[in-house]
Amino acid sequence: MKYLFSTIIYLSVVQIVFSQKKYNPNYDESKVPQFNITNPLVTFDGEKINSTAEWYQIRRPELYTFFEESVYGKIPEKIDELNFETIEQSEYAINNKASRKQVKITISKNNKSISYTVLIYLPKGKTKAPIFLSTNFRGNHTINADPNIILTDAWVPNTKELGITDHKAQESSRGTRTHRWPVEKIIDGGFGLATIYYGEIDPDKNDFTDGIHNLFYREGQKKPKPNEWGSITAWAFALSKTLDYFETDPAIDEKRTIVFGHSRLGKTSLWAGASDDRFAGVISNDSGCGGATLSKRKFGETIAIINNAFPHWFSDTFNKYIENESALPVDQHELLALIAPRPLYVASAQDDKWADPKGEFLSAHYASAVYNLFEKEGVSSTKMPIVNEPIQNTVAYHIRTGKHDVTDFDWEQYIKWAKKYIE
Ligand code: GCU
């Protein structure tokens, strides 16, 4: 028995060392492989796209289908029912500058259902304000110390510094992420803010029995089919269903909803924006691999690393490109291009090499060809801007000082840009 245990421990250590060795990230620019940037305006068959009509009719659908079937995975079927219930509301929130509403959204399919809560703050004295909508990492109650935000009862990751040891949200975690969510600044800027906890839609772990995927299974099925949705699509889908709710609420300007996300949730906001053109604008904050950054540069996190660490985020079909990026008929700039002509903001942080800031920048640049087709200004230069000096056109980009995070600087830029471009 003792021998068996030490063998298992030994093999696990070997496996960890082996996988780390095998998938070591590269941080050396001179080791970035030679690769071709696929042209978003040339079809898979080599036909040139000359007009916005051709883009919509020919190129956009084939690109979208590729990302849907081979990267994020598609939603198997339509849902049966969608219900909304306002469970809390007040006219006095955020120093009396905002109203607050908490709405339970229930998605039903095959006599099963799943619910999540959207927390909404709207600036007072403004009818129909534009609104930022985002998923959050640790529960709605972590974004602000507001004692009225309902604590999530969904699975949350154990986090020592938040006092969470049994996967249950605690009072002690209330307001612990306020630095990422300057609600008052957003309200003062004339915008609303809405957020949902991603774990209420699909807990962020490699288990497909505990989230929304489960509603769609046939008898005996335990996980989605290889070309079907991973967690990112599930989270993005919930953002779209939240937009369905916005359409029913006269206080919200659903036509000026900007979908925002950080990191894995930045990947999610990009996919949500590409999948649902009702989103008026899209912001990707430090989204990195599988988000804004070019996969073929293989700088920082790679397809191999991400699929190894988070096998549930993407469809299984994406595994085909592990250590095989050159076989990809697309790159992530074409995901960004799917958002055109709607405003798009890609942001990086200088110390966030894991997410490859240069790859994020170049991706915004190469996506701009499609924006130009719509006579919208993108990121025209191939030279990265100076740190903390944003380029703000319909496609915007900045790299700020500091680490992988969301800061006041980031929000100040988003607010400024959104005021100009989200009309
Ligand atoms: C990990 C992962 C990234 C992701 C990040 C996050 O670092 O490798 O791809 O963006 O988590 O979501 O915070």
Tab-separated table of C-alpha atoms and ligand atoms in Angstrom:
chain	number	residue	atom	x	y	z
A	1	MET	CA	0.000	0.000	0.000
A	2	LYS	CA	2.744	2.389	1.056
A	3	TYR	CA	4.608	1.522	-2.126
A	4	LEU	CA	1.500	2.138	-4.211
A	5	PHE	CA	1.020	5.589	-2.680
A	6	SER	CA	4.614	6.647	-3.201
A	7	THR	CA	4.444	5.406	-6.800
A	8	ILE	CA	1.297	7.477	-7.394
A	9	ILE	CA	2.927	10.549	-5.826
A	10	TYR	CA	6.067	9.980	-7.897
A	11	LEU	CA	4.068	9.622	-11.111
A	12	SER	CA	2.050	12.751	-10.369
A	13	VAL	CA	5.228	14.733	-9.755
A	14	VAL	CA	6.719	13.378	-12.978
A	15	GLN	CA	3.528	14.291	-14.793
A	16	ILE	CA	3.556	17.846	-13.440
A	17	VAL	CA	7.236	18.333	-14.256
A	18	PHE	CA	6.719	16.790	-17.680
A	19	SER	CA	3.731	18.926	-18.551
A	20	GLN	CA	5.469	22.058	-17.305
A	21	LYS	CA	8.521	21.213	-19.315
A	22	LYS	CA	6.546	20.355	-22.379
A	23	TYR	CA	4.491	23.526	-22.308
A	24	ASN	CA	6.976	26.090	-21.050
A	25	PRO	CA	5.857	29.571	-22.052
A	26	ASN	CA	8.177	31.598	-24.219
A	27	TYR	CA	8.960	35.171	-23.163
A	28	ASP	CA	11.687	35.812	-25.690
A	29	GLU	CA	10.582	37.900	-28.677
A	30	SER	CA	13.362	36.423	-30.839
A	31	LYS	CA	11.828	32.953	-30.353
A	32	VAL	CA	8.401	33.925	-31.683
A	33	PRO	CA	7.897	31.661	-34.709
A	34	GLN	CA	7.490	32.965	-38.238
A	35	PHE	CA	3.809	32.943	-39.100
A	36	ASN	CA	1.371	34.408	-41.586
A	37	ILE	CA	-1.402	36.661	-40.437
A	38	THR	CA	-4.530	35.332	-42.098
A	39	ASN	CA	-6.355	38.067	-43.971
A	40	PRO	CA	-9.821	38.687	-42.518
A	41	LEU	CA	-10.858	40.002	-45.914
A	42	VAL	CA	-9.943	36.882	-47.894
A	43	THR	CA	-12.192	33.814	-47.652
A	44	PHE	CA	-10.961	30.304	-46.811
A	45	ASP	CA	-11.179	29.668	-50.575
A	46	GLY	CA	-8.977	32.645	-51.383
A	47	GLU	CA	-11.719	35.025	-52.567
A	48	LYS	CA	-11.206	38.702	-51.840
A	49	ILE	CA	-13.968	40.484	-49.867
A	50	ASN	CA	-14.650	43.905	-51.375
A	51	SER	CA	-17.750	45.215	-49.651
A	52	THR	CA	-19.550	45.187	-46.345
A	53	ALA	CA	-22.304	43.149	-48.025
A	54	GLU	CA	-19.761	40.451	-48.961
A	55	TRP	CA	-18.392	40.600	-45.450
A	56	TYR	CA	-21.836	39.935	-43.961
A	57	GLN	CA	-22.909	37.368	-46.533
A	58	ILE	CA	-19.726	35.380	-47.111
A	59	ARG	CA	-16.767	36.006	-44.858
A	60	ARG	CA	-18.317	36.792	-41.498
A	61	PRO	CA	-20.466	33.618	-41.423
A	62	GLU	CA	-17.544	31.331	-42.290
A	63	LEU	CA	-15.310	32.938	-39.684
A	64	TYR	CA	-18.045	32.837	-37.065
A	65	THR	CA	-18.726	29.176	-37.789
A	66	PHE	CA	-15.060	28.371	-37.397
A	67	PHE	CA	-14.842	29.977	-33.953
A	68	GLU	CA	-18.130	28.410	-32.980
A	69	GLU	CA	-17.295	24.871	-34.074
A	70	SER	CA	-13.561	24.771	-33.462
A	71	VAL	CA	-12.753	27.128	-30.596
A	72	TYR	CA	-15.527	27.977	-28.131
A	73	GLY	CA	-18.157	25.403	-29.087
A	74	LYS	CA	-21.750	25.876	-30.114
A	75	ILE	CA	-24.918	25.890	-28.069
A	76	PRO	CA	-26.705	22.610	-28.873
A	77	GLU	CA	-30.292	23.867	-29.061
A	78	LYS	CA	-32.594	26.752	-28.268
A	79	ILE	CA	-33.830	27.101	-24.696
A	80	ASP	CA	-37.487	26.453	-23.828
A	81	GLU	CA	-38.158	29.405	-21.556
A	82	LEU	CA	-36.664	32.503	-20.043
A	83	ASN	CA	-38.095	34.186	-16.928
A	84	PHE	CA	-37.296	37.353	-15.043
A	85	GLU	CA	-38.164	38.216	-11.483
A	86	THR	CA	-37.176	41.405	-9.680
A	87	ILE	CA	-36.147	40.265	-6.229
A	88	GLU	CA	-34.821	43.486	-4.758
A	89	GLN	CA	-34.799	47.121	-5.686
A	90	SER	CA	-34.052	50.512	-4.184
A	91	GLU	CA	-33.855	54.124	-5.258
A	92	TYR	CA	-31.082	54.831	-2.771
A	93	ALA	CA	-27.754	53.272	-3.589
A	94	ILE	CA	-24.140	54.384	-4.082
A	95	ASN	CA	-24.364	57.538	-1.955
A	96	ASN	CA	-27.827	58.159	-3.275
A	97	LYS	CA	-26.457	58.637	-6.788
A	98	ALA	CA	-27.890	55.434	-8.218
A	99	SER	CA	-30.820	53.081	-8.155
A	100	ARG	CA	-30.218	49.391	-7.559
A	101	LYS	CA	-32.099	46.421	-8.875
A	102	GLN	CA	-31.482	42.677	-8.530
A	103	VAL	CA	-33.237	40.472	-11.015
A	104	LYS	CA	-33.333	36.701	-11.028
A	105	ILE	CA	-33.032	35.285	-14.534
A	106	THR	CA	-34.158	31.699	-15.033
A	107	ILE	CA	-33.323	29.640	-18.102
A	108	SER	CA	-35.358	26.477	-18.632
A	109	LYS	CA	-34.814	23.540	-20.938
A	110	ASN	CA	-36.077	19.953	-20.878
A	111	ASN	CA	-37.929	20.544	-17.582
A	112	LYS	CA	-34.712	21.607	-15.899
A	113	SER	CA	-33.685	25.134	-15.039
A	114	ILE	CA	-30.861	27.294	-13.813
A	115	SER	CA	-31.049	30.771	-12.262
A	116	TYR	CA	-28.639	33.616	-11.844
A	117	THR	CA	-28.970	37.138	-10.491
A	118	VAL	CA	-28.094	40.323	-12.300
A	119	LEU	CA	-27.176	43.281	-10.117
A	120	ILE	CA	-27.931	46.602	-11.808
A	121	TYR	CA	-26.957	50.127	-10.804
A	122	LEU	CA	-28.346	53.003	-12.848
A	123	PRO	CA	-27.468	56.682	-12.487
A	124	LYS	CA	-30.303	58.688	-11.004
A	125	GLY	CA	-31.904	61.543	-12.848
A	126	LYS	CA	-30.968	60.169	-16.230
A	127	THR	CA	-33.527	58.382	-18.318
A	128	LYS	CA	-32.013	55.546	-20.288
A	129	ALA	CA	-28.326	55.571	-19.502
A	130	PRO	CA	-25.827	53.490	-21.487
A	131	ILE	CA	-24.697	50.542	-19.395
A	132	PHE	CA	-21.637	48.346	-18.895
A	133	LEU	CA	-22.475	44.671	-18.475
A	134	SER	CA	-19.971	42.144	-17.181
A	135	THR	CA	-19.507	38.789	-15.581
A	136	ASN	CA	-17.620	38.787	-12.270
A	137	PHE	CA	-15.281	36.280	-10.615
A	138	ARG	CA	-16.395	35.892	-7.008
A	139	GLY	CA	-20.044	36.904	-6.721
A	140	ASN	CA	-21.984	40.158	-7.155
A	141	HIS	CA	-21.496	40.975	-3.466
A	142	THR	CA	-17.729	41.264	-3.974
A	143	ILE	CA	-17.936	44.214	-6.386
A	144	ASN	CA	-19.131	46.726	-3.775
A	145	ALA	CA	-19.562	46.912	-0.002
A	146	ASP	CA	-23.285	47.705	-0.476
A	147	PRO	CA	-24.886	45.535	2.274
A	148	ASN	CA	-27.990	44.930	0.151
A	149	ILE	CA	-26.267	42.954	-2.581
A	150	ILE	CA	-27.502	39.393	-2.328
A	151	LEU	CA	-24.819	36.842	-1.469
A	152	THR	CA	-24.573	34.143	-4.110
A	153	ASP	CA	-25.447	30.618	-3.025
A	154	ALA	CA	-23.614	29.096	-5.995
A	155	TRP	CA	-20.280	27.291	-5.819
A	156	VAL	CA	-17.373	29.674	-5.355
A	157	PRO	CA	-13.691	28.756	-5.462
A	158	ASN	CA	-12.064	28.420	-2.059
A	159	THR	CA	-10.089	31.592	-1.493
A	160	LYS	CA	-8.179	31.930	1.757
A	161	GLU	CA	-7.924	35.708	1.754
A	162	LEU	CA	-11.705	35.961	1.280
A	163	GLY	CA	-12.315	33.485	4.094
A	164	ILE	CA	-13.882	30.900	1.774
A	165	THR	CA	-12.996	27.322	2.634
A	166	ASP	CA	-16.144	25.315	1.788
A	167	HIS	CA	-17.065	26.737	-1.615
A	168	LYS	CA	-19.729	28.951	-0.065
A	169	ALA	CA	-19.733	32.737	-0.310
A	170	GLN	CA	-19.249	34.484	3.031
A	171	GLU	CA	-20.125	37.934	4.376
A	172	SER	CA	-16.394	38.435	4.805
A	173	SER	CA	-16.002	38.551	1.025
A	174	ARG	CA	-18.459	41.429	0.583
A	175	GLY	CA	-16.794	44.343	-1.190
A	176	THR	CA	-13.452	42.586	-1.523
A	177	ARG	CA	-13.164	43.349	-5.250
A	178	THR	CA	-14.180	47.034	-5.123
A	179	HIS	CA	-10.843	48.088	-6.577
A	180	ARG	CA	-11.858	46.479	-9.861
A	181	TRP	CA	-15.329	48.037	-9.867
A	182	PRO	CA	-15.328	51.817	-9.348
A	183	VAL	CA	-19.122	51.925	-9.328
A	184	GLU	CA	-19.360	55.546	-8.238
A	185	LYS	CA	-16.967	56.684	-10.961
A	186	ILE	CA	-19.027	54.786	-13.540
A	187	ILE	CA	-22.277	56.316	-12.246
A	188	ASP	CA	-20.705	59.799	-12.147
A	189	GLY	CA	-19.659	59.237	-15.755
A	190	GLY	CA	-23.331	58.838	-16.651
A	191	PHE	CA	-23.258	55.060	-17.138
A	192	GLY	CA	-25.055	52.184	-15.519
A	193	LEU	CA	-23.293	49.020	-14.394
A	194	ALA	CA	-24.707	45.518	-14.390
A	195	THR	CA	-22.986	42.318	-13.397
A	196	ILE	CA	-23.613	38.615	-13.026
A	197	TYR	CA	-21.577	35.982	-11.178
A	198	TYR	CA	-20.247	33.531	-13.772
A	199	GLY	CA	-20.294	30.625	-11.309
A	200	GLU	CA	-24.096	30.764	-11.205
A	201	ILE	CA	-24.168	29.789	-14.882
A	202	ASP	CA	-21.338	27.292	-14.880
A	203	PRO	CA	-18.945	26.837	-11.955
A	204	ASP	CA	-15.411	27.363	-13.212
A	205	LYS	CA	-14.113	23.813	-12.922
A	206	ASN	CA	-13.685	20.894	-15.242
A	207	ASP	CA	-17.088	19.421	-14.526
A	208	PHE	CA	-19.916	19.588	-17.021
A	209	THR	CA	-22.615	18.222	-14.735
A	210	ASP	CA	-23.079	21.236	-12.472
A	211	GLY	CA	-23.891	24.139	-14.804
A	212	ILE	CA	-26.122	25.147	-17.687
A	213	HIS	CA	-24.754	22.451	-20.048
A	214	ASN	CA	-26.601	19.848	-18.032
A	215	LEU	CA	-29.998	21.251	-19.075
A	216	PHE	CA	-29.403	20.182	-22.652
A	217	TYR	CA	-28.220	16.593	-22.179
A	218	ARG	CA	-29.919	13.572	-23.636
A	219	GLU	CA	-30.301	10.630	-21.313
A	220	GLY	CA	-26.974	9.342	-20.033
A	221	GLN	CA	-25.015	12.252	-21.476
A	222	LYS	CA	-22.343	13.667	-19.125
A	223	LYS	CA	-20.674	16.309	-21.204
A	224	PRO	CA	-21.200	18.328	-24.384
A	225	LYS	CA	-20.230	16.855	-27.778
A	226	PRO	CA	-16.754	17.763	-29.087
A	227	ASN	CA	-17.931	20.763	-31.131
A	228	GLU	CA	-20.347	21.946	-28.453
A	229	TRP	CA	-19.977	24.634	-25.839
A	230	GLY	CA	-17.354	24.951	-23.189
A	231	SER	CA	-17.699	27.289	-20.221
A	232	ILE	CA	-16.790	30.470	-22.109
A	233	THR	CA	-19.757	30.029	-24.455
A	234	ALA	CA	-21.986	29.318	-21.462
A	235	TRP	CA	-20.919	32.511	-19.685
A	236	ALA	CA	-21.281	34.506	-22.920
A	237	PHE	CA	-24.754	33.053	-23.434
A	238	ALA	CA	-25.821	34.270	-19.981
A	239	LEU	CA	-24.673	37.782	-20.936
A	240	SER	CA	-26.964	37.603	-23.981
A	241	LYS	CA	-29.875	36.400	-21.886
A	242	THR	CA	-29.237	39.339	-19.553
A	243	LEU	CA	-29.563	41.580	-22.579
A	244	ASP	CA	-32.931	39.904	-23.244
A	245	TYR	CA	-33.927	41.092	-19.788
A	246	PHE	CA	-32.651	44.623	-20.508
A	247	GLU	CA	-34.996	44.727	-23.495
A	248	THR	CA	-37.928	44.344	-21.131
A	249	ASP	CA	-36.833	46.997	-18.613
A	250	PRO	CA	-37.820	50.526	-19.647
A	251	ALA	CA	-35.212	52.051	-17.316
A	252	ILE	CA	-32.358	50.478	-19.282
A	253	ASP	CA	-31.022	51.512	-22.651
A	254	GLU	CA	-30.419	48.023	-24.000
A	255	LYS	CA	-29.259	49.455	-27.320
A	256	ARG	CA	-26.272	51.011	-25.603
A	257	THR	CA	-24.990	48.021	-23.674
A	258	ILE	CA	-21.226	47.626	-23.600
A	259	VAL	CA	-20.076	44.152	-22.690
A	260	PHE	CA	-16.941	44.188	-20.567
A	261	GLY	CA	-14.715	41.494	-19.114
A	262	HIS	CA	-11.338	40.872	-17.539
A	263	SER	CA	-9.046	37.966	-18.287
A	264	ARG	CA	-11.027	34.725	-18.805
A	265	LEU	CA	-14.070	36.957	-18.599
A	266	GLY	CA	-12.499	39.207	-21.252
A	267	LYS	CA	-12.371	36.141	-23.512
A	268	THR	CA	-16.033	35.773	-22.594
A	269	SER	CA	-16.941	39.381	-23.435
A	270	LEU	CA	-15.274	39.056	-26.850
A	271	TRP	CA	-17.149	35.877	-27.652
A	272	ALA	CA	-20.400	37.398	-26.366
A	273	GLY	CA	-19.864	40.463	-28.552
A	274	ALA	CA	-19.051	38.340	-31.597
A	275	SER	CA	-22.075	36.098	-31.026
A	276	ASP	CA	-24.682	38.742	-30.287
A	277	ASP	CA	-24.685	41.913	-32.340
A	278	ARG	CA	-27.101	43.607	-29.948
A	279	PHE	CA	-24.062	44.468	-27.824
A	280	ALA	CA	-23.243	48.025	-28.837
A	281	GLY	CA	-19.608	47.833	-27.788
A	282	VAL	CA	-17.100	45.330	-26.437
A	283	ILE	CA	-14.209	45.673	-23.987
A	284	SER	CA	-11.514	43.068	-23.438
A	285	ASN	CA	-9.312	43.761	-20.413
A	286	ASP	CA	-6.130	41.629	-20.337
A	287	SER	CA	-7.937	38.735	-22.059
A	288	GLY	CA	-4.794	37.057	-23.436
A	289	CYS	CA	-4.727	33.563	-24.914
A	290	GLY	CA	-8.063	32.455	-26.356
A	291	GLY	CA	-9.136	36.110	-26.070
A	292	ALA	CA	-7.624	39.060	-27.892
A	293	THR	CA	-4.073	37.830	-28.327
A	294	LEU	CA	-2.718	36.149	-31.459
A	295	SER	CA	-2.288	32.408	-30.855
A	296	LYS	CA	0.353	31.949	-33.538
A	297	ARG	CA	2.893	34.160	-31.763
A	298	LYS	CA	3.141	31.508	-29.040
A	299	PHE	CA	4.270	34.139	-26.541
A	300	GLY	CA	3.265	33.657	-22.891
A	301	GLU	CA	0.296	31.344	-22.480
A	302	THR	CA	-0.315	29.051	-25.473
A	303	ILE	CA	-3.182	26.889	-26.705
A	304	ALA	CA	-1.428	23.863	-25.199
A	305	ILE	CA	-1.051	25.486	-21.798
A	306	ILE	CA	-4.583	26.835	-21.622
A	307	ASN	CA	-6.268	23.630	-22.751
A	308	ASN	CA	-4.192	21.663	-20.307
A	309	ALA	CA	-4.985	23.900	-17.350
A	310	PHE	CA	-8.600	24.755	-18.231
A	311	PRO	CA	-9.922	21.964	-20.460
A	312	HIS	CA	-13.514	23.065	-19.840
A	313	TRP	CA	-13.243	26.613	-21.213
A	314	PHE	CA	-13.245	25.693	-24.896
A	315	SER	CA	-14.806	22.996	-27.061
A	316	ASP	CA	-12.854	19.748	-27.323
A	317	THR	CA	-12.315	20.457	-31.023
A	318	PHE	CA	-9.904	23.242	-30.013
A	319	ASN	CA	-7.445	20.577	-28.770
A	320	LYS	CA	-6.560	19.904	-32.396
A	321	TYR	CA	-4.430	23.069	-32.320
A	322	ILE	CA	-2.340	22.150	-29.303
A	323	GLU	CA	1.289	22.621	-30.414
A	324	ASN	CA	-0.218	22.947	-33.861
A	325	GLU	CA	-1.063	26.652	-34.182
A	326	SER	CA	0.146	26.822	-37.758
A	327	ALA	CA	-2.777	24.576	-38.774
A	328	LEU	CA	-5.258	27.217	-37.618
A	329	PRO	CA	-6.990	28.802	-40.628
A	330	VAL	CA	-7.702	31.881	-38.470
A	331	ASP	CA	-6.193	33.801	-35.597
A	332	GLN	CA	-7.746	35.806	-32.806
A	333	HIS	CA	-7.743	39.093	-34.752
A	334	GLU	CA	-10.543	37.507	-36.760
A	335	LEU	CA	-12.531	37.004	-33.580
A	336	LEU	CA	-12.114	40.748	-32.968
A	337	ALA	CA	-13.120	41.450	-36.567
A	338	LEU	CA	-16.447	39.675	-35.953
A	339	ILE	CA	-17.348	42.598	-33.686
A	340	ALA	CA	-16.973	45.147	-36.510
A	341	PRO	CA	-18.256	47.757	-37.092
A	342	ARG	CA	-19.203	48.082	-33.411
A	343	PRO	CA	-16.730	49.818	-31.078
A	344	LEU	CA	-14.107	47.533	-29.596
A	345	TYR	CA	-11.541	48.236	-26.882
A	346	VAL	CA	-8.575	45.926	-26.278
A	347	ALA	CA	-6.461	46.670	-23.203
A	348	SER	CA	-3.226	45.181	-21.873
A	349	ALA	CA	-0.998	45.605	-18.833
A	350	GLN	CA	2.744	45.993	-19.101
A	351	ASP	CA	3.620	43.297	-16.566
A	352	ASP	CA	1.032	40.865	-17.901
A	353	LYS	CA	3.438	39.036	-20.217
A	354	TRP	CA	1.397	35.840	-19.767
A	355	ALA	CA	-1.367	37.501	-21.843
A	356	ASP	CA	1.129	38.766	-24.461
A	357	PRO	CA	0.407	42.516	-24.710
A	358	LYS	CA	2.107	42.759	-28.101
A	359	GLY	CA	-0.075	39.957	-29.468
A	360	GLU	CA	-3.163	41.742	-28.125
A	361	PHE	CA	-2.081	44.982	-29.772
A	362	LEU	CA	-1.292	43.371	-33.143
A	363	SER	CA	-4.584	41.549	-33.057
A	364	ALA	CA	-6.445	44.884	-32.673
A	365	HIS	CA	-4.347	46.243	-35.521
A	366	TYR	CA	-5.055	43.355	-37.909
A	367	ALA	CA	-8.768	43.347	-37.078
A	368	SER	CA	-8.871	46.993	-38.118
A	369	ALA	CA	-8.906	46.084	-41.835
A	370	VAL	CA	-12.524	45.033	-41.397
A	371	TYR	CA	-13.366	48.234	-39.527
A	372	ASN	CA	-11.787	50.202	-42.374
A	373	LEU	CA	-14.098	48.412	-44.810
A	374	PHE	CA	-16.942	49.977	-42.803
A	375	GLU	CA	-15.112	53.315	-42.940
A	376	LYS	CA	-14.406	53.169	-39.236
A	377	GLU	CA	-11.033	54.013	-37.820
A	378	GLY	CA	-9.115	51.251	-36.100
A	379	VAL	CA	-5.556	50.873	-34.848
A	380	SER	CA	-3.552	51.740	-37.928
A	381	SER	CA	0.016	51.534	-36.665
A	382	THR	CA	1.959	48.294	-36.205
A	383	LYS	CA	4.025	50.027	-33.543
A	384	MET	CA	2.753	49.679	-30.004
A	385	PRO	CA	1.739	52.934	-28.319
A	386	ILE	CA	3.649	54.346	-25.367
A	387	VAL	CA	2.586	52.904	-22.021
A	388	ASN	CA	-0.411	54.779	-20.525
A	389	GLU	CA	-1.098	56.582	-23.828
A	390	PRO	CA	-4.258	55.057	-25.261
A	391	ILE	CA	-5.211	55.025	-28.929
A	392	GLN	CA	-8.938	55.650	-29.011
A	393	ASN	CA	-10.770	55.141	-32.263
A	394	THR	CA	-13.696	52.856	-33.024
A	395	VAL	CA	-11.067	50.226	-32.272
A	396	ALA	CA	-9.170	51.336	-29.185
A	397	TYR	CA	-6.107	49.980	-27.457
A	398	HIS	CA	-4.011	50.781	-24.425
A	399	ILE	CA	-1.213	49.259	-22.462
A	400	ARG	CA	-0.912	50.583	-18.936
A	401	THR	CA	1.746	50.181	-16.280
A	402	GLY	CA	1.193	47.438	-13.740
A	403	LYS	CA	0.029	43.896	-13.487
A	404	HIS	CA	-2.828	41.718	-14.684
A	405	ASP	CA	-5.841	43.438	-13.097
A	406	VAL	CA	-8.552	46.034	-13.678
A	407	THR	CA	-7.608	49.480	-12.423
A	408	ASP	CA	-9.115	52.955	-12.206
A	409	PHE	CA	-6.920	53.928	-15.128
A	410	ASP	CA	-8.568	51.222	-17.247
A	411	TRP	CA	-12.074	52.364	-16.300
A	412	GLU	CA	-11.271	56.031	-16.883
A	413	GLN	CA	-10.262	55.166	-20.455
A	414	TYR	CA	-13.339	52.994	-21.049
A	415	ILE	CA	-15.669	55.725	-19.811
A	416	LYS	CA	-13.994	58.387	-21.929
A	417	TRP	CA	-14.042	56.185	-25.023
A	418	ALA	CA	-17.611	54.959	-24.499
A	419	LYS	CA	-18.849	58.543	-24.148
A	420	LYS	CA	-17.512	59.208	-27.605
A	421	TYR	CA	-18.215	55.967	-29.461
A	422	ILE	CA	-21.342	54.455	-27.951
A	423	GLU	CA	-23.883	56.690	-29.468
B	1	GCU	C1	-5.123	32.097	-15.965
B	1	GCU	C2	-5.262	31.708	-17.411
B	1	GCU	C3	-5.567	32.906	-18.295
B	1	GCU	C4	-6.738	33.683	-17.751
B	1	GCU	C5	-6.478	34.034	-16.301
B	1	GCU	C6	-7.651	34.697	-15.594
B	1	GCU	O1	-3.964	32.843	-15.786
B	1	GCU	O2	-4.099	31.053	-17.805
B	1	GCU	O3	-5.866	32.487	-19.621
B	1	GCU	O4	-6.969	34.821	-18.529
B	1	GCU	O5	-6.249	32.846	-15.574
B	1	GCU	O6	-8.788	34.537	-15.993
B	1	GCU	O7	-7.403	35.341	-14.589
